[in-house]
Amino acid sequence: MEDRGHKTEDRRPRAGDRGPRTEDSGLSSKIRPPSSVLCPPRSVLRPTGFTLIELMLVLVILATLSAIVSKRAKIIRAQTEIASFGTALEQFEIAMGRYPTSMEALRVLIERPADDNGEWQGPYLNKNVIPLDPWNSEYQYRSPGQYNAEAYDLYSFGPDGRLGGDDDITNWSDEARY
C-alpha cells in the first residue's frame, strides 16, 4: 500500500508468521540456518579423484611389485640362457667328441676352435657374441666340472655377483654341492 508517496509495510498476518518483523527484535541473531548449509559435508567439498597421498601410495606399491617381478624375470632369463648354452654345448660335444676346455669356454660356441679338424659345425648359438648374464657379468664355464665331473659346470654368480650363496644360478642341482 502506498500513502502519499511513502511505502508502508503490509502488516497482514501470514501463515507461519511469528509476529511483526523488526530489526531490533533480536530474531535474526536467534534464528540460524542448519550447520549443513554453512558447512556442507566433506563429500560435497572434496573433489572426486585421488589425493596426492593416495597417488604416492599407489606408485610405491607399483614400484615394489615391479622390483619383485623384475628380479624374478632376471632369474628366469639366466636359467633359460644356461639351458640354451647347455643345448649348444651338447651339440658341440656330439660334433667334436669333447666339451670345450675351460680356456675355450663358451667362445667356441660361436667361433671355430684352433684345433678344429673340420669337425666343428657351428656356430651353435644364434648370436655373434656370448651374452652377459642379467646382472652384466660373464657366465662361468668349467670343464671338467667340479659338480658335473663327466661334463661341465655352467653358472651365473646371480644378483650378488659373487660365487657361493643361494642366489647362484647353475646347471647342477643343490644336492651336488654337498
mmCIF file of C-alpha atoms in Angstrom:
data_model
loop_
_atom_site.group_PDB
_atom_site.id
_atom_site.type_symbol
_atom_site.label_atom_id
_atom_site.label_comp_id
_atom_site.label_asym_id
_atom_site.label_seq_id
_atom_site.Cartn_x
_atom_site.Cartn_y
_atom_site.Cartn_z
ATOM 1 C CA MET A 1 0.000 0.000 0.000
ATOM 2 C CA GLU A 2 1.126 3.408 -0.741
ATOM 3 C CA ASP A 3 0.259 6.555 1.118
ATOM 4 C CA ARG A 4 1.256 9.908 -0.378
ATOM 5 C CA GLY A 5 4.458 8.616 -1.974
ATOM 6 C CA HIS A 6 5.597 6.676 1.057
ATOM 7 C CA LYS A 7 5.794 2.923 1.157
ATOM 8 C CA THR A 8 4.203 1.209 4.045
ATOM 9 C CA GLU A 9 4.745 -2.341 5.085
ATOM 10 C CA ASP A 10 1.920 -4.782 4.555
ATOM 11 C CA ARG A 11 1.067 -5.869 8.104
ATOM 12 C CA ARG A 12 -1.364 -8.617 7.324
ATOM 13 C CA PRO A 13 -0.538 -11.863 9.150
ATOM 14 C CA ARG A 14 0.839 -14.698 7.032
ATOM 15 C CA ALA A 15 0.901 -18.427 7.661
ATOM 16 C CA GLY A 16 3.771 -19.278 9.992
ATOM 17 C CA ASP A 17 4.249 -15.622 10.932
ATOM 18 C CA ARG A 18 5.558 -15.156 14.464
ATOM 19 C CA GLY A 19 4.737 -11.581 14.801
ATOM 20 C CA PRO A 20 5.948 -8.289 13.483
ATOM 21 C CA ARG A 21 9.374 -8.211 11.892
ATOM 22 C CA THR A 22 11.628 -5.551 13.147
ATOM 23 C CA GLU A 23 15.352 -5.119 13.071
ATOM 24 C CA ASP A 24 15.648 -4.709 16.808
ATOM 25 C CA SER A 25 13.522 -7.721 17.775
ATOM 26 C CA GLY A 26 16.646 -9.906 18.058
ATOM 27 C CA LEU A 27 15.132 -12.708 15.974
ATOM 28 C CA SER A 28 17.865 -12.571 13.349
ATOM 29 C CA SER A 29 20.510 -13.428 15.933
ATOM 30 C CA LYS A 30 18.485 -16.348 17.318
ATOM 31 C CA ILE A 31 17.428 -17.998 14.058
ATOM 32 C CA ARG A 32 20.332 -19.607 12.254
ATOM 33 C CA PRO A 33 20.370 -21.872 9.259
ATOM 34 C CA PRO A 34 21.288 -25.504 9.904
ATOM 35 C CA SER A 35 25.016 -26.212 10.081
ATOM 36 C CA SER A 36 24.773 -28.316 6.916
ATOM 37 C CA VAL A 37 24.127 -25.124 4.953
ATOM 38 C CA LEU A 38 27.132 -23.289 6.392
ATOM 39 C CA CYS A 39 29.451 -26.327 6.450
ATOM 40 C CA PRO A 40 28.449 -28.838 3.808
ATOM 41 C CA PRO A 41 29.559 -32.452 4.359
ATOM 42 C CA ARG A 42 33.125 -33.349 3.330
ATOM 43 C CA SER A 43 31.827 -35.417 0.443
ATOM 44 C CA VAL A 44 30.375 -32.236 -1.096
ATOM 45 C CA LEU A 45 33.532 -30.181 -0.571
ATOM 46 C CA ARG A 46 36.014 -32.905 -1.594
ATOM 47 C CA PRO A 47 36.538 -33.180 -5.326
ATOM 48 C CA THR A 48 36.302 -36.602 -6.864
ATOM 49 C CA GLY A 49 39.562 -38.361 -7.747
ATOM 50 C CA PHE A 50 42.715 -39.223 -5.824
ATOM 51 C CA THR A 51 44.654 -37.130 -3.369
ATOM 52 C CA LEU A 52 48.400 -36.756 -3.741
ATOM 53 C CA ILE A 53 48.996 -39.151 -0.845
ATOM 54 C CA GLU A 54 46.777 -41.793 -2.439
ATOM 55 C CA LEU A 55 48.630 -41.441 -5.741
ATOM 56 C CA MET A 56 52.004 -41.702 -3.999
ATOM 57 C CA LEU A 57 50.868 -44.845 -2.176
ATOM 58 C CA VAL A 58 49.773 -46.436 -5.456
ATOM 59 C CA LEU A 59 53.128 -45.541 -7.049
ATOM 60 C CA VAL A 60 55.060 -47.092 -4.149
ATOM 61 C CA ILE A 61 53.024 -50.290 -4.421
ATOM 62 C CA LEU A 62 53.558 -50.452 -8.188
ATOM 63 C CA ALA A 63 57.301 -49.850 -7.820
ATOM 64 C CA THR A 64 57.561 -52.627 -5.243
ATOM 65 C CA LEU A 65 55.670 -55.076 -7.439
ATOM 66 C CA SER A 66 57.796 -54.073 -10.421
ATOM 67 C CA ALA A 67 61.006 -54.740 -8.497
ATOM 68 C CA ILE A 68 59.775 -58.168 -7.425
ATOM 69 C CA VAL A 69 58.711 -59.089 -10.952
ATOM 70 C CA SER A 70 61.940 -57.706 -12.429
ATOM 71 C CA LYS A 71 64.119 -59.750 -10.054
ATOM 72 C CA ARG A 72 62.210 -62.930 -10.858
ATOM 73 C CA ALA A 73 62.384 -62.189 -14.607
ATOM 74 C CA LYS A 74 66.179 -61.854 -14.423
ATOM 75 C CA ILE A 75 66.499 -65.198 -12.657
ATOM 76 C CA ILE A 76 64.284 -66.867 -15.263
ATOM 77 C CA ARG A 77 66.319 -65.266 -18.066
ATOM 78 C CA ALA A 78 69.586 -66.596 -16.579
ATOM 79 C CA GLN A 79 68.103 -70.089 -16.187
ATOM 80 C CA THR A 80 66.877 -70.019 -19.786
ATOM 81 C CA GLU A 81 70.243 -68.865 -21.149
ATOM 82 C CA ILE A 82 72.097 -71.552 -19.164
ATOM 83 C CA ALA A 83 69.731 -74.168 -20.625
ATOM 84 C CA SER A 84 70.325 -72.737 -24.113
ATOM 85 C CA PHE A 85 74.099 -72.885 -23.616
ATOM 86 C CA GLY A 86 73.674 -76.456 -22.377
ATOM 87 C CA THR A 87 71.947 -77.470 -25.613
ATOM 88 C CA ALA A 88 74.674 -75.770 -27.665
ATOM 89 C CA LEU A 89 77.400 -77.460 -25.595
ATOM 90 C CA GLU A 90 75.790 -80.864 -26.193
ATOM 91 C CA GLN A 91 75.763 -80.178 -29.951
ATOM 92 C CA PHE A 92 79.423 -79.156 -29.761
ATOM 93 C CA GLU A 93 80.258 -82.370 -27.877
ATOM 94 C CA ILE A 94 78.478 -84.517 -30.484
ATOM 95 C CA ALA A 95 80.372 -82.832 -33.339
ATOM 96 C CA MET A 96 83.792 -82.555 -31.686
ATOM 97 C CA GLY A 97 83.730 -85.606 -29.407
ATOM 98 C CA ARG A 98 84.521 -83.462 -26.360
ATOM 99 C CA TYR A 99 83.267 -80.483 -24.397
ATOM 100 C CA PRO A 100 85.098 -77.164 -24.709
ATOM 101 C CA THR A 101 88.008 -76.733 -22.325
ATOM 102 C CA SER A 102 87.815 -74.183 -19.539
ATOM 103 C CA MET A 103 90.172 -71.973 -21.584
ATOM 104 C CA GLU A 104 87.953 -72.167 -24.683
ATOM 105 C CA ALA A 105 84.878 -71.660 -22.551
ATOM 106 C CA LEU A 106 81.688 -70.624 -24.335
ATOM 107 C CA ARG A 107 83.545 -68.733 -27.062
ATOM 108 C CA VAL A 108 83.816 -71.917 -29.202
ATOM 109 C CA LEU A 109 80.044 -71.998 -29.496
ATOM 110 C CA ILE A 110 80.260 -69.043 -31.896
ATOM 111 C CA GLU A 111 83.918 -69.200 -33.098
ATOM 112 C CA ARG A 112 85.794 -72.120 -34.641
ATOM 113 C CA PRO A 113 88.308 -73.584 -32.144
ATOM 114 C CA ALA A 114 92.012 -73.523 -33.023
ATOM 115 C CA ASP A 115 92.310 -77.329 -33.047
ATOM 116 C CA ASP A 116 89.386 -77.902 -35.422
ATOM 117 C CA ASN A 117 89.929 -80.718 -37.929
ATOM 118 C CA GLY A 118 86.826 -79.797 -39.893
ATOM 119 C CA GLU A 119 84.519 -81.311 -37.291
ATOM 120 C CA TRP A 120 83.184 -78.032 -35.910
ATOM 121 C CA GLN A 121 79.659 -77.474 -37.237
ATOM 122 C CA GLY A 122 78.957 -74.176 -35.536
ATOM 123 C CA PRO A 123 78.073 -71.618 -34.723
ATOM 124 C CA TYR A 124 75.934 -73.317 -32.125
ATOM 125 C CA LEU A 125 74.262 -70.132 -30.908
ATOM 126 C CA ASN A 126 72.274 -67.614 -32.931
ATOM 127 C CA LYS A 127 74.396 -64.774 -31.599
ATOM 128 C CA ASN A 128 77.609 -63.036 -32.619
ATOM 129 C CA VAL A 129 78.741 -62.632 -29.017
ATOM 130 C CA ILE A 130 78.224 -64.627 -25.854
ATOM 131 C CA PRO A 131 75.650 -62.649 -23.858
ATOM 132 C CA LEU A 132 76.294 -61.476 -20.336
ATOM 133 C CA ASP A 133 74.041 -62.653 -17.553
ATOM 134 C CA PRO A 134 71.168 -60.356 -16.486
ATOM 135 C CA TRP A 135 73.475 -58.701 -13.917
ATOM 136 C CA ASN A 136 76.070 -57.808 -16.604
ATOM 137 C CA SER A 137 78.616 -60.452 -15.602
ATOM 138 C CA GLU A 138 80.036 -63.227 -17.752
ATOM 139 C CA TYR A 139 78.603 -66.703 -17.411
ATOM 140 C CA GLN A 140 81.132 -69.043 -15.804
ATOM 141 C CA TYR A 141 82.184 -72.279 -17.506
ATOM 142 C CA ARG A 142 84.445 -75.000 -16.127
ATOM 143 C CA SER A 143 85.332 -78.321 -17.782
ATOM 144 C CA PRO A 144 85.701 -80.851 -16.379
ATOM 145 C CA GLY A 145 83.190 -79.688 -13.859
ATOM 146 C CA GLN A 146 83.541 -79.771 -10.111
ATOM 147 C CA TYR A 147 79.861 -80.647 -9.683
ATOM 148 C CA ASN A 148 79.411 -82.352 -13.074
ATOM 149 C CA ALA A 149 82.701 -84.247 -13.275
ATOM 150 C CA GLU A 150 81.803 -86.078 -16.512
ATOM 151 C CA ALA A 151 80.782 -82.889 -18.274
ATOM 152 C CA TYR A 152 80.995 -79.215 -17.283
ATOM 153 C CA ASP A 153 79.800 -76.657 -14.762
ATOM 154 C CA LEU A 154 77.970 -73.652 -16.148
ATOM 155 C CA TYR A 155 76.698 -70.926 -13.846
ATOM 156 C CA SER A 156 75.993 -67.285 -13.106
ATOM 157 C CA PHE A 157 77.007 -65.610 -9.868
ATOM 158 C CA GLY A 158 73.458 -64.254 -9.646
ATOM 159 C CA PRO A 159 72.319 -60.895 -8.265
ATOM 160 C CA ASP A 160 75.111 -60.559 -5.686
ATOM 161 C CA GLY A 161 77.852 -61.071 -8.302
ATOM 162 C CA ARG A 162 79.810 -63.474 -6.042
ATOM 163 C CA LEU A 163 80.387 -67.197 -6.126
ATOM 164 C CA GLY A 164 78.500 -69.098 -3.468
ATOM 165 C CA GLY A 165 75.224 -68.490 -1.807
ATOM 166 C CA ASP A 166 71.677 -69.313 -2.674
ATOM 167 C CA ASP A 167 71.381 -66.810 -5.493
ATOM 168 C CA ASP A 168 73.847 -68.516 -7.881
ATOM 169 C CA ILE A 169 72.141 -69.937 -10.960
ATOM 170 C CA THR A 170 73.763 -73.213 -12.006
ATOM 171 C CA ASN A 171 73.420 -76.228 -14.293
ATOM 172 C CA TRP A 172 73.743 -78.612 -11.335
ATOM 173 C CA SER A 173 71.384 -79.433 -8.519
ATOM 174 C CA ASP A 174 71.866 -78.184 -4.972
ATOM 175 C CA GLU A 175 72.411 -81.772 -3.823
ATOM 176 C CA ALA A 176 75.567 -81.935 -5.974
ATOM 177 C CA ARG A 177 77.145 -79.141 -3.910
ATOM 178 C CA TYR A 178 77.257 -81.174 -0.697
#
